[in-house]
Amino acid sequence: MEPLIEIVGAAASLPLNNVNTDTIAPTRPRAQAGPAAIAEREIDATALFAPLRYDAQGAPRADFVLNRPGFERATILLAGSNFGCGSSREQAVWLLADFGIRCVIAPSFGGIFYDSCFKNGILPVMLPADQIDLLIAEVGAGAPQSIFSVEVASGTITTPGGRKLAFDLPEFRRSALLSGLDDIALTLRGSDAIAQFQARDRAARPWIYLPMTKTP
Amino acid sequence: MAEAGTPAPRTLFDKIWDAHVISDMGDGYALIHVDRHVVHDMGARGFVGLRNRGLPLKHPELTFASADHAIPTSPTTPWATYSNPYLENLRESARIFGFTFFDVARPGAGIVHVVTPEQGIALPGSTLACGDSHTCTIGALGAVAWGVGQSELLHILATQTSIQQRPPNMRIMIEGPRPNGITPKDIILHVIRRVGTAGARGLAIEFAGSAIADMDMEGRFTVCNMAIEMGARYGMIAPDETTFAYLKGRPYAPKGELWDQAVANWRGLRTDPGAVFEREIVIPSRDLAPQLTWGTSPDQVIGVDESIPDPAGETDAVRRKSMIDALSFVGLEPGQSLIGVPIDNVFIGSCTNARLSDLRLAASYAKGRRVAGHVEAWVVPGSFDVKTAAEAEGLDRIFIEAGFQWRDAGCSMCGGMGDLSRERVASGKRVVSTTNRNFVGRQGPGSRTHLASPAMAVAAAIAGCIADVRDL
Ligand code: SF4
């Protein structure tokens, strides 16, 4: 993963609560040519926010924020509470990343969505709703009035007007973002601890480690 | 105050959590051992990731897979030759990595959350992860089970561990007798109405109380299945004699001495008196009417004898707006009764309500009756084994004679992905569904879903409109 140190860009406000993963990424399985066509990630860029972004005929809705001039390249999303609730489908995160969103600021998130953000180079920031309202109030009509910056190391958001707001992050998440180190690499480094745990646990709960074949 | 030397009282969740911590990562995060990892067809991409990175599957013997989301459920599917890219990927990955894969249309096949308990793969006191949000279903066995996204799924394949944050605990006590005709689904819909879709956000819920103690295992799965609809990451129920009796003799469950040893361990899996829950609520189950959703969120629930609430009476502006949007989407009016609203489809299926007891209940109402002429009604068993057992009892005949389609096992219309999205509810159509989500477009773009119990689904199918099963 690329290290994520600072995000600078237009902030788009989408102050809707409970935006679920089906709204963010209503993608459907498709019949590809064969198993080789199954990608680790399937991206259909046009699907992002499809129920909000397009009308019934599939034309872009002029009033949807990411269709408005100055926000087509937004990198920050100012969202409502419980953003990304619903299913575990990571497409929601992939589509946001694919669009160019690097930071989502919301009062709260769906749990699986929140964790998945970190693994895909998106910084999810939790801030109280009234602070987000202040940020939204500072979003101008378009660039450059809507350019915010978010700094990972210090945990600071700077608004177009120069106001600074602090946010918290779990420390191991912060250092992983800054180093670009991926969770798998990090965990595999600690393989010994896993082996020791399993050896102890195997003695305490042998039925968990049965050779897992059907027993008659 | 705990005396010196006595351990502080702990919740059931915390006991299982503590027993699985490999290392503490700070800020409440820990590296957790995953005892059982379950993969479905849409999650099979994880194996592509594993191959791309040149990593081995850490524990093939603790990894299980079944294809459920994208497969067809048509009873005329030529299973011997059927394939789709996701299924093919699972088959090929099983050959390469050597995990247990229950291939389609044979014992062990079906919806992952139905299969893992039924096969005795999921056990009390264990941790189980799967790339699907309804993995919380498995918590009904007294397990810590959670859904993960694709990246975390890959992490588990490669390491048999998962990085998780310890959640605060919540207890929902459901007390009182269950009135006649009222199912576990009615109870959980009612609970979600009370708690709200965000009311348990990020929490681990323990369901307890006399209504839970009296419930059979399959009803408990229905309850835990919908914990995520309140925002919870985990739902669980302490294991008891009902749990042990359910698991005993299951194909992959421990046997003989190991079984006795396991049960002795599982008996200790309960919340200590005095353990602290961040949130605790008590919900009475008496006087409940059959419940169903009227809107586009699983907490927009009413009793069938109530009328649709008026957004004008809602003081919270955000909630008022979502009620107005929901009503316009579902094409209903405030103050209207749901009874008599014409429907187009009925779907009895999903990891919420497609186990044998659900099908028995549905068949008991369908017997000797006829599905209304304009209604397309499907019964989709949760697994191959459920289907076989139902057929052995003649339930298939009852459904077919009543005009239902009796289909093969799978997710089908639940998530609108069955048969590569060909099994879905058509746009503008109204469905009474025994599933767990009524989000806009969930069962197909433009489809309108009313969540209800299998009994209420049959009542609607027969009447051709939403009806009270107690009047059937
Ligand atoms: S039955 Fe529905 S909710 Fe359950 S796993 Fe399948 S698609 Fe998901």
XYZ file of C-alpha atoms and ligand atoms in Angstrom:
696
model
C 0.000 0.000 0.000
C 1.033 3.586 -0.611
C 1.715 5.464 2.618
C -1.116 7.894 3.404
C 0.339 11.011 4.968
C -1.805 13.953 4.010
C -4.984 14.315 1.995
C -5.601 17.620 0.265
C -8.600 18.246 -1.922
C -12.200 19.234 -2.351
C -14.590 18.025 0.333
C -18.012 16.956 -0.855
C -20.856 17.003 1.658
C -23.300 14.142 1.711
C -25.071 14.685 5.039
C -27.371 11.654 4.843
C -27.569 9.198 7.725
C -27.441 5.422 7.357
C -26.076 5.395 3.815
C -25.631 1.648 3.370
C -23.208 -0.338 1.253
C -25.957 -1.196 -1.250
C -26.406 2.532 -1.899
C -22.672 3.164 -2.145
C -21.993 0.189 -4.418
C -25.033 -1.536 -5.909
C -22.961 -3.902 -8.035
C -24.202 -7.275 -9.105
C -22.388 -10.473 -9.996
C -21.804 -10.872 -13.679
C -21.203 -13.894 -15.840
C -17.647 -13.531 -17.069
C -15.834 -15.711 -19.526
C -14.355 -18.119 -16.971
C -12.750 -18.502 -13.563
C -9.669 -16.629 -14.711
C -11.907 -13.595 -15.167
C -12.669 -13.418 -11.442
C -10.573 -10.593 -10.175
C -9.564 -10.101 -6.573
C -11.493 -6.852 -6.856
C -14.303 -6.128 -9.220
C -14.690 -2.459 -9.930
C -17.595 -0.971 -11.817
C -16.762 2.698 -11.397
C -20.132 3.872 -12.653
C -21.936 2.056 -9.834
C -20.694 4.381 -7.073
C -23.732 5.916 -5.310
C -25.806 4.876 -8.337
C -29.210 5.216 -6.601
C -28.334 8.805 -5.627
C -26.162 9.766 -8.557
C -28.424 8.887 -11.498
C -32.099 9.309 -12.230
C -34.413 6.493 -13.278
C -33.215 6.868 -16.887
C -29.577 6.574 -15.826
C -28.735 10.221 -16.459
C -26.577 12.023 -13.843
C -28.682 14.049 -11.368
C -27.486 17.625 -11.422
C -28.214 18.032 -7.720
C -26.056 15.122 -6.506
C -22.886 16.473 -4.962
C -20.351 14.424 -6.919
C -21.990 15.542 -10.164
C -21.625 19.225 -9.273
C -18.818 21.337 -10.773
C -15.844 21.465 -8.448
C -16.676 18.146 -6.761
C -16.150 15.652 -9.587
C -12.675 15.123 -8.186
C -13.483 15.388 -4.498
C -11.026 13.470 -2.296
C -12.834 14.006 1.002
C -16.395 13.039 1.831
C -18.309 14.708 4.680
C -20.921 12.107 5.520
C -23.775 11.437 7.929
C -23.885 8.994 10.794
C -23.644 5.224 10.358
C -22.023 5.673 6.958
C -21.283 2.353 5.231
C -23.719 0.316 7.302
C -25.292 -2.795 5.831
C -23.379 -5.574 4.196
C -19.749 -6.635 4.287
C -19.245 -5.997 0.581
C -15.954 -4.218 0.231
C -16.965 -2.895 -3.194
C -18.307 0.104 -1.299
C -14.775 0.969 -0.193
C -13.180 0.035 -3.513
C -15.541 2.244 -5.490
C -14.898 5.204 -3.213
C -11.146 4.649 -3.531
C -11.478 4.220 -7.273
C -13.348 7.526 -7.504
C -10.471 9.169 -5.663
C -11.926 9.519 -2.165
C -9.101 9.241 0.378
C -10.876 10.356 3.513
C -14.436 9.950 4.789
C -15.466 12.066 7.765
C -18.621 10.949 9.574
C -20.064 10.876 13.108
C -20.004 7.051 12.954
C -19.505 4.201 10.515
C -20.688 0.691 9.800
C -18.074 -1.484 11.561
C -16.950 -3.649 8.655
C -16.812 -0.638 6.354
C -14.674 1.288 8.857
C -12.095 -1.507 9.105
C -12.040 -2.027 5.346
C -11.237 1.649 4.715
C -7.837 1.326 6.379
C -7.000 -1.667 4.231
C -7.708 0.271 1.058
C -5.906 3.529 1.660
C -8.937 5.476 2.848
C -8.808 7.293 6.145
C -12.124 7.099 8.035
C -12.397 9.918 10.571
C -14.997 10.000 13.321
C -16.064 13.453 14.486
C -19.135 14.586 16.421
C -22.010 15.621 14.140
C -21.894 19.279 15.241
C -18.231 19.518 14.219
C -19.044 18.016 10.838
C -21.821 20.587 10.464
C -19.160 23.273 10.941
C -17.029 21.655 8.228
C -20.002 21.446 5.892
C -20.750 25.115 6.508
C -17.240 25.917 5.289
C -17.521 24.005 2.031
C -17.623 26.690 -0.648
C -19.323 26.537 -4.002
C -16.393 24.622 -5.523
C -12.611 24.593 -5.752
C -10.641 26.352 -4.382
C -13.146 27.403 -1.692
C -13.774 23.799 -0.772
C -10.183 22.588 -0.396
C -9.535 20.940 2.963
C -6.448 19.168 4.188
C -6.248 16.194 6.528
C -2.982 15.245 8.185
C -2.595 11.683 9.449
C 0.440 12.022 11.744
C -0.939 14.873 13.840
C -4.602 14.006 13.335
C -5.592 17.465 12.115
C -8.179 18.713 9.651
C -7.624 22.186 8.220
C -10.620 23.910 6.630
C -10.532 26.322 3.654
C -10.958 29.127 6.184
C -7.932 27.939 8.185
C -9.837 26.454 11.133
C -8.133 23.404 12.639
C -9.913 20.379 14.097
C -8.280 17.438 15.838
C -9.308 13.793 15.451
C -8.267 10.515 17.046
C -7.060 7.321 15.414
C -6.033 3.955 16.826
C -2.246 4.135 17.054
C -1.522 0.948 15.109
C -3.802 2.157 12.332
C -2.048 5.511 12.224
C 1.404 3.963 11.968
C 0.218 1.448 9.361
C -1.211 4.287 7.215
C 1.989 6.304 7.548
C 4.276 3.383 6.734
C 2.014 1.890 4.066
C 2.533 -1.475 5.760
C -0.213 -3.950 5.041
C -1.942 -5.901 7.836
C -0.987 -9.290 6.443
C 2.699 -8.459 6.362
C 2.401 -7.092 9.897
C 0.630 -10.194 11.241
C 2.901 -12.674 9.488
C 5.840 -11.018 11.245
C 4.234 -12.165 14.488
C 3.827 -15.793 13.355
C 5.567 -17.104 16.467
C 2.908 -15.643 18.710
C 0.237 -17.350 16.621
C 2.023 -20.702 16.814
C 2.410 -20.397 20.597
C -1.248 -19.507 20.988
C -2.311 -22.511 18.933
C -0.073 -24.893 20.866
C -1.603 -23.755 24.174
C -5.117 -23.715 22.802
C -4.805 -27.138 21.217
C -4.160 -28.579 24.679
C -7.082 -26.693 26.233
C -9.640 -27.174 23.431
C -8.534 -30.141 21.319
C -11.956 -30.421 19.666
C -11.350 -27.163 17.809
C -8.332 -28.617 16.026
C -9.780 -32.014 15.181
C -8.599 -33.151 11.845
C -11.627 -31.499 10.333
C -13.086 -34.314 8.420
C -16.504 -35.790 8.956
C -16.443 -38.049 11.986
C -18.713 -41.078 11.845
C -16.443 -4.869 44.354
C -14.629 -8.052 43.489
C -12.527 -9.315 46.358
C -8.808 -9.502 45.844
C -8.020 -12.699 44.033
C -11.513 -13.215 42.608
C -11.636 -12.522 38.914
C -13.941 -9.688 37.902
C -17.283 -10.885 36.509
C -17.235 -11.094 32.744
C -19.812 -11.270 29.999
C -20.143 -14.354 27.836
C -18.722 -12.389 24.922
C -15.684 -11.219 26.859
C -14.894 -14.745 28.063
C -14.755 -16.073 24.517
C -12.923 -12.999 23.287
C -10.280 -13.226 26.029
C -9.689 -16.884 25.221
C -8.849 -15.956 21.626
C -6.535 -12.988 22.049
C -3.114 -13.707 20.549
C -1.740 -10.231 21.098
C -2.953 -6.848 22.235
C -2.519 -4.117 19.611
C -3.531 -1.161 21.763
C -6.594 1.103 21.679
C -8.840 -1.903 22.275
C -7.616 -3.774 19.198
C -6.350 -7.328 19.374
C -5.138 -10.028 17.085
C -7.804 -12.727 17.463
C -7.560 -16.403 16.578
C -10.169 -17.560 14.070
C -11.228 -21.142 14.861
C -13.408 -21.541 11.802
C -13.230 -19.614 8.562
C -16.124 -19.953 6.157
C -16.045 -18.763 2.550
C -18.950 -18.418 0.119
C -18.886 -18.046 -3.651
C -18.687 -14.255 -3.685
C -15.832 -14.402 -1.187
C -13.874 -16.855 -3.303
C -12.014 -13.885 -4.769
C -9.962 -14.064 -1.580
C -8.226 -17.133 -2.983
C -7.306 -15.130 -6.055
C -5.689 -12.638 -3.686
C -3.825 -15.443 -1.958
C -2.478 -16.692 -5.268
C -1.602 -13.173 -6.416
C 0.520 -12.760 -3.311
C 2.029 -16.229 -3.495
C 0.833 -17.045 0.017
C -0.294 -20.476 1.270
C -3.658 -21.064 2.929
C -2.630 -21.177 6.595
C -5.154 -23.761 7.829
C -7.057 -25.685 5.141
C -8.496 -27.932 7.886
C -10.155 -24.934 9.579
C -11.491 -23.488 6.316
C -14.885 -24.427 4.846
C -16.721 -23.248 1.783
C -20.121 -23.439 0.168
C -21.540 -21.689 -2.897
C -24.772 -19.851 -2.106
C -25.078 -16.272 -3.392
C -24.790 -16.483 -7.175
C -25.986 -20.035 -7.917
C -29.440 -20.690 -9.387
C -32.150 -22.397 -7.350
C -34.321 -23.544 -10.212
C -35.332 -27.173 -9.631
C -34.483 -27.917 -13.257
C -30.850 -26.797 -12.956
C -28.616 -29.464 -14.528
C -26.316 -29.623 -11.492
C -23.969 -32.243 -12.920
C -22.843 -29.804 -15.587
C -23.790 -26.435 -14.069
C -21.099 -23.875 -13.366
C -20.539 -20.153 -13.066
C -17.256 -18.272 -12.673
C -17.576 -17.849 -8.892
C -18.403 -21.503 -8.350
C -15.621 -22.566 -10.675
C -13.210 -20.398 -8.746
C -14.237 -22.093 -5.484
C -13.829 -25.547 -7.019
C -10.427 -24.733 -8.388
C -9.323 -23.098 -5.116
C -10.466 -26.152 -3.152
C -8.319 -28.342 -5.397
C -5.309 -26.062 -5.009
C -5.566 -25.289 -1.293
C -7.263 -28.410 0.042
C -10.038 -26.929 2.214
C -13.439 -28.566 2.627
C -15.814 -27.436 -0.087
C -19.423 -28.552 -0.093
C -20.083 -28.510 -3.797
C -23.576 -27.685 -5.051
C -26.614 -29.937 -4.758
C -25.112 -32.492 -2.414
C -25.037 -32.955 1.384
C -23.485 -29.970 3.133
C -24.343 -27.534 0.314
C -26.415 -24.453 1.014
C -26.351 -20.998 2.556
C -23.173 -20.753 4.643
C -24.986 -19.628 7.806
C -27.376 -22.557 7.557
C -24.679 -25.084 6.716
C -22.065 -24.415 9.391
C -24.330 -25.125 12.386
C -26.150 -27.922 10.610
C -22.861 -29.704 9.897
C -21.530 -29.110 13.420
C -18.694 -26.956 12.079
C -19.622 -23.945 14.199
C -19.337 -24.715 17.917
C -19.990 -22.953 21.235
C -17.049 -20.975 22.542
C -15.450 -20.826 19.112
C -14.661 -17.877 16.899
C -15.962 -17.991 13.366
C -15.510 -15.461 10.595
C -16.969 -15.263 7.115
C -17.025 -12.616 4.434
C -20.694 -11.943 5.000
C -22.384 -9.576 7.408
C -24.978 -12.134 8.556
C -22.290 -14.316 10.090
C -23.662 -13.007 13.399
C -26.278 -15.774 12.942
C -23.783 -18.298 14.282
C -23.562 -16.476 17.615
C -26.794 -18.285 18.518
C -24.630 -21.301 19.386
C -22.704 -19.253 21.935
C -19.923 -18.475 19.491
C -18.238 -15.198 18.647
C -18.981 -14.923 14.938
C -18.557 -11.908 12.741
C -18.615 -10.766 9.153
C -15.525 -9.381 7.460
C -14.781 -7.544 4.233
C -12.685 -8.926 1.431
C -9.319 -7.655 2.711
C -9.863 -9.114 6.168
C -10.983 -12.365 4.581
C -7.622 -12.540 2.814
C -5.897 -11.779 6.113
C -7.646 -14.755 7.701
C -6.836 -17.080 4.815
C -3.179 -16.153 5.161
C -2.900 -16.051 8.961
C -5.968 -17.726 10.601
C -6.262 -14.531 12.649
C -8.175 -11.295 12.443
C -7.497 -7.809 13.761
C -10.593 -6.779 15.688
C -11.554 -4.117 18.177
C -13.174 -5.314 21.377
C -16.758 -4.057 21.240
C -18.825 -2.816 24.168
C -21.482 -5.302 25.304
C -25.242 -4.937 25.200
C -27.834 -7.291 26.631
C -31.324 -7.571 25.235
C -33.602 -9.488 27.560
C -36.712 -10.776 25.862
C -39.132 -11.811 28.545
C -42.456 -13.527 28.614
C -44.358 -16.211 26.776
C -44.609 -16.138 23.025
C -48.256 -15.717 21.982
C -49.744 -18.249 19.567
C -48.849 -17.656 15.947
C -45.918 -15.434 16.932
C -42.552 -16.595 15.665
C -38.939 -15.745 16.519
C -38.976 -13.540 13.406
C -41.796 -11.437 14.852
C -39.813 -11.092 18.042
C -36.628 -9.919 16.364
C -38.493 -7.519 14.045
C -40.130 -6.040 17.108
C -36.761 -5.764 18.866
C -35.253 -3.969 15.851
C -38.159 -1.542 15.834
C -37.449 -0.754 19.482
C -33.663 -0.532 19.182
C -33.377 1.083 15.726
C -30.930 0.355 12.923
C -28.122 2.164 14.692
C -29.144 1.420 18.282
C -26.543 -1.300 18.756
C -23.911 0.108 16.449
C -20.559 -1.569 16.957
C -21.807 -3.549 19.962
C -21.821 -7.229 20.823
C -25.390 -8.168 21.694
C -26.229 -11.005 24.039
C -29.865 -12.036 23.715
C -31.244 -13.526 26.911
C -34.459 -13.836 28.884
C -37.202 -16.413 29.108
C -38.392 -16.030 25.514
C -34.890 -16.955 24.335
C -34.466 -19.785 26.837
C -37.750 -21.291 25.603
C -36.810 -20.961 21.932
C -35.477 -23.836 19.838
C -32.060 -23.555 18.184
C -33.464 -22.653 14.774
C -35.463 -19.758 16.223
C -32.319 -18.548 17.968
C -30.516 -18.430 14.615
C -33.325 -16.248 13.264
C -32.895 -13.849 16.191
C -29.100 -13.606 15.983
C -29.228 -13.355 12.182
C -30.743 -9.890 12.443
C -28.412 -8.486 15.123
C -26.531 -6.717 12.347
C -29.721 -4.902 11.340
C -29.348 -2.948 14.592
C -25.765 -2.103 13.715
C -24.277 -4.777 15.989
C -21.201 -6.629 14.860
C -22.061 -9.677 16.950
C -25.204 -11.318 18.260
C -25.059 -14.223 20.640
C -26.943 -16.498 23.004
C -25.419 -18.482 25.872
C -25.246 -22.190 25.034
C -27.516 -24.474 27.049
C -29.000 -27.975 26.855
C -30.954 -26.919 23.745
C -27.661 -26.013 22.063
C -25.888 -29.221 23.067
C -28.803 -31.392 21.978
C -28.862 -29.604 18.627
C -25.156 -30.180 17.976
C -24.788 -33.715 19.267
C -24.071 -36.161 16.455
C -23.697 -33.515 13.745
C -21.184 -34.636 11.074
C -18.281 -32.379 12.081
C -19.061 -32.017 15.790
C -16.691 -33.701 18.264
C -17.609 -37.265 19.235
C -17.086 -39.596 22.193
C -14.770 -38.416 24.955
C -13.960 -35.242 23.093
C -17.672 -34.406 23.011
C -17.942 -34.824 26.782
C -14.861 -32.714 27.300
C -16.224 -30.017 24.999
C -19.643 -29.944 26.693
C -18.011 -29.651 30.111
C -16.129 -26.632 28.815
C -19.215 -25.140 27.151
C -21.252 -25.287 30.349
C -19.033 -22.525 31.709
C -19.944 -20.243 28.826
C -22.335 -17.825 30.432
C -22.278 -14.258 31.633
C -21.179 -14.008 35.280
C -23.628 -12.401 37.695
C -22.633 -8.758 38.088
C -20.922 -8.479 34.698
C -21.358 -5.029 33.238
C -23.178 -4.330 29.976
C -22.799 -0.893 28.403
C -26.435 -1.060 27.411
C -29.209 -3.251 28.676
C -32.848 -3.345 27.671
C -35.767 -5.569 28.483
C -38.434 -6.184 25.869
C -41.635 -8.066 26.747
C -42.804 -10.623 24.199
C -46.375 -10.957 25.433
C -49.173 -9.203 23.490
C -47.108 -9.182 20.316
C -48.971 -9.237 17.026
C -47.298 -10.581 13.864
C -44.782 -7.966 12.767
C -43.753 -6.735 9.351
C -41.849 -3.869 7.810
C -43.654 -1.099 5.956
C -40.647 0.895 4.711
C -37.103 0.540 3.439
C -35.252 0.042 6.683
C -35.492 -3.029 8.948
C -36.607 -0.865 11.892
C -39.633 0.490 9.998
C -41.783 -2.198 11.562
C -45.383 -2.353 12.715
C -47.678 -4.992 14.104
C -50.060 -6.184 11.414
C -52.934 -4.685 13.435
C -51.350 -1.205 13.484
C -51.412 1.472 10.809
C -48.395 2.968 9.060
C -46.993 5.802 11.171
C -47.326 9.379 9.978
C -43.996 11.138 9.335
C -45.679 14.337 10.532
C -45.636 12.879 14.040
C -41.871 12.239 13.948
C -39.921 14.952 15.765
C -36.468 13.942 14.485
C -36.023 15.684 11.117
C -33.681 13.083 9.684
C -35.965 10.230 10.608
C -38.979 12.137 9.261
C -37.250 12.585 5.900
C -36.340 8.896 5.721
C -39.952 7.950 6.525
C -41.255 10.218 3.755
C -38.736 8.791 1.267
C -39.578 5.247 2.328
C -43.315 5.780 1.902
C -42.856 7.254 -1.548
C -40.625 4.332 -2.545
C -42.968 1.633 -1.277
C -46.045 3.493 -2.573
C -47.970 3.564 0.709
C -49.689 6.286 2.741
C -49.361 7.314 6.378
C -52.204 5.969 8.479
C -52.882 3.179 6.009
C -53.258 -0.402 7.215
C -50.934 -2.930 5.600
C -53.707 -5.504 5.607
C -55.168 -5.709 2.112
C -52.181 -4.175 0.298
C -51.872 -6.276 -2.894
C -48.625 -8.160 -3.418
C -46.891 -9.735 -6.414
C -44.324 -12.089 -4.907
C -43.708 -14.171 -1.823
C -40.245 -15.389 -0.931
C -39.741 -17.970 1.800
C -36.033 -18.518 2.158
C -32.674 -17.031 3.308
C -30.340 -17.531 6.235
C -33.004 -15.881 8.398
C -35.900 -18.262 7.814
C -35.188 -21.276 5.613
C -34.488 -23.996 8.150
C -36.630 -27.065 8.606
C -38.776 -25.564 11.385
C -39.504 -22.520 9.189
C -40.605 -24.739 6.315
C -42.718 -26.891 8.638
C -44.418 -23.798 9.962
C -45.021 -22.423 6.465
C -46.327 -25.789 5.255
C -48.727 -26.023 8.202
C -50.449 -22.868 6.933
C -50.123 -23.716 3.232
C -51.648 -27.166 3.605
C -54.905 -27.466 1.705
C -54.878 -23.834 0.595
C -54.026 -22.123 -2.723
C -51.669 -19.316 -3.590
C -53.608 -16.419 -5.135
C -53.533 -16.505 -8.943
C -51.527 -13.308 -9.447
C -48.846 -14.139 -6.854
C -45.527 -15.811 -7.655
C -44.510 -17.618 -4.469
C -41.171 -19.343 -3.948
C -39.933 -21.660 -1.224
C -36.146 -21.928 -1.231
C -34.684 -24.234 1.426
C -31.596 -22.960 3.250
C -29.511 -26.013 2.474
C -29.464 -29.260 0.563
C -29.952 -31.132 3.857
C -32.952 -28.963 4.808
C -34.437 -29.679 1.391
C -33.906 -33.430 1.729
C -35.375 -33.488 5.229
C -38.372 -31.427 4.137
C -39.010 -33.744 1.217
C -38.792 -36.781 3.485
C -41.677 -35.264 5.460
C -43.641 -34.446 2.313
C -43.443 -30.672 2.793
C -42.530 -30.229 -0.875
C -45.847 -31.835 -1.895
C -47.789 -29.503 0.361
C -46.112 -26.443 -1.128
C -46.409 -27.612 -4.720
C -50.065 -28.548 -4.301
C -50.709 -25.108 -2.835
C -49.115 -23.452 -5.878
C -45.715 -22.551 -4.449
C -42.519 -23.188 -6.393
C -40.363 -25.675 -4.488
C -36.783 -24.861 -5.363
C -33.188 -25.895 -4.704
C -31.112 -24.444 -1.882
C -29.349 -21.072 -2.090
C -29.646 -17.359 -1.312
C -31.747 -16.808 -4.425
C -33.919 -13.663 -4.275
C -32.734 -12.621 -0.832
C -29.888 -10.446 -2.027
C -30.984 -10.213 -5.647
C -27.870 -12.114 -6.749
C -29.204 -15.647 -7.248
C -28.400 -17.176 -10.630
C -26.027 -14.293 -11.347
C -28.782 -11.768 -10.547
C -31.464 -13.414 -12.630
C -33.329 -14.481 -9.483
C -34.664 -11.189 -8.279
C -37.920 -9.391 -7.698
C -38.898 -7.297 -10.715
C -38.910 -3.507 -10.519
C -42.048 -2.058 -8.971
C -43.181 -5.437 -7.631
C -44.104 -5.908 -3.982
C -42.807 -8.950 -2.142
C -43.478 -10.372 1.298
C -40.150 -11.910 2.151
C -38.800 -13.919 5.087
C -35.370 -12.344 4.587
C -33.545 -9.783 6.688
C -33.144 -6.606 4.613
C -35.686 -4.359 2.948
C -33.206 -1.766 1.672
C -34.102 0.011 -1.549
C -33.278 -2.369 -4.385
C -32.089 -5.169 -2.103
C -34.094 -7.888 -3.830
C -33.669 -6.320 -7.274
C -33.686 -2.706 -8.505
C -37.062 -1.089 -7.810
C -38.396 -4.038 -5.799
C -40.420 -3.320 -2.652
C -39.876 -5.649 0.264
C -41.960 -6.334 3.358
C -40.033 -8.454 5.836
C -42.138 -10.937 7.774
C -42.220 -14.436 9.261
C -42.761 -17.570 7.157
C -46.311 -17.759 8.579
C -47.126 -14.214 7.458
C -45.513 -14.885 4.080
C -47.848 -17.832 3.508
C -50.857 -15.785 4.651
C -49.963 -13.119 2.078
C -49.432 -15.678 -0.675
C -52.878 -17.200 -0.057
C -54.716 -13.900 0.320
C -52.887 -12.206 -2.563
C -52.361 -9.256 -0.287
C -50.847 -8.597 3.114
C -52.949 -10.480 5.636
C -52.955 -11.420 9.312
C -51.982 -15.063 9.614
C -54.194 -15.304 12.702
C -57.230 -14.796 10.450
C -56.226 -17.589 8.079
S -29.514 -15.620 2.422
Fe -29.455 -13.421 2.003
S -28.652 -12.473 3.860
Fe -28.231 -14.662 3.975
S -26.164 -14.893 3.197
Fe -27.557 -15.183 1.462
S -27.812 -13.164 0.503
Fe -26.902 -12.864 2.552
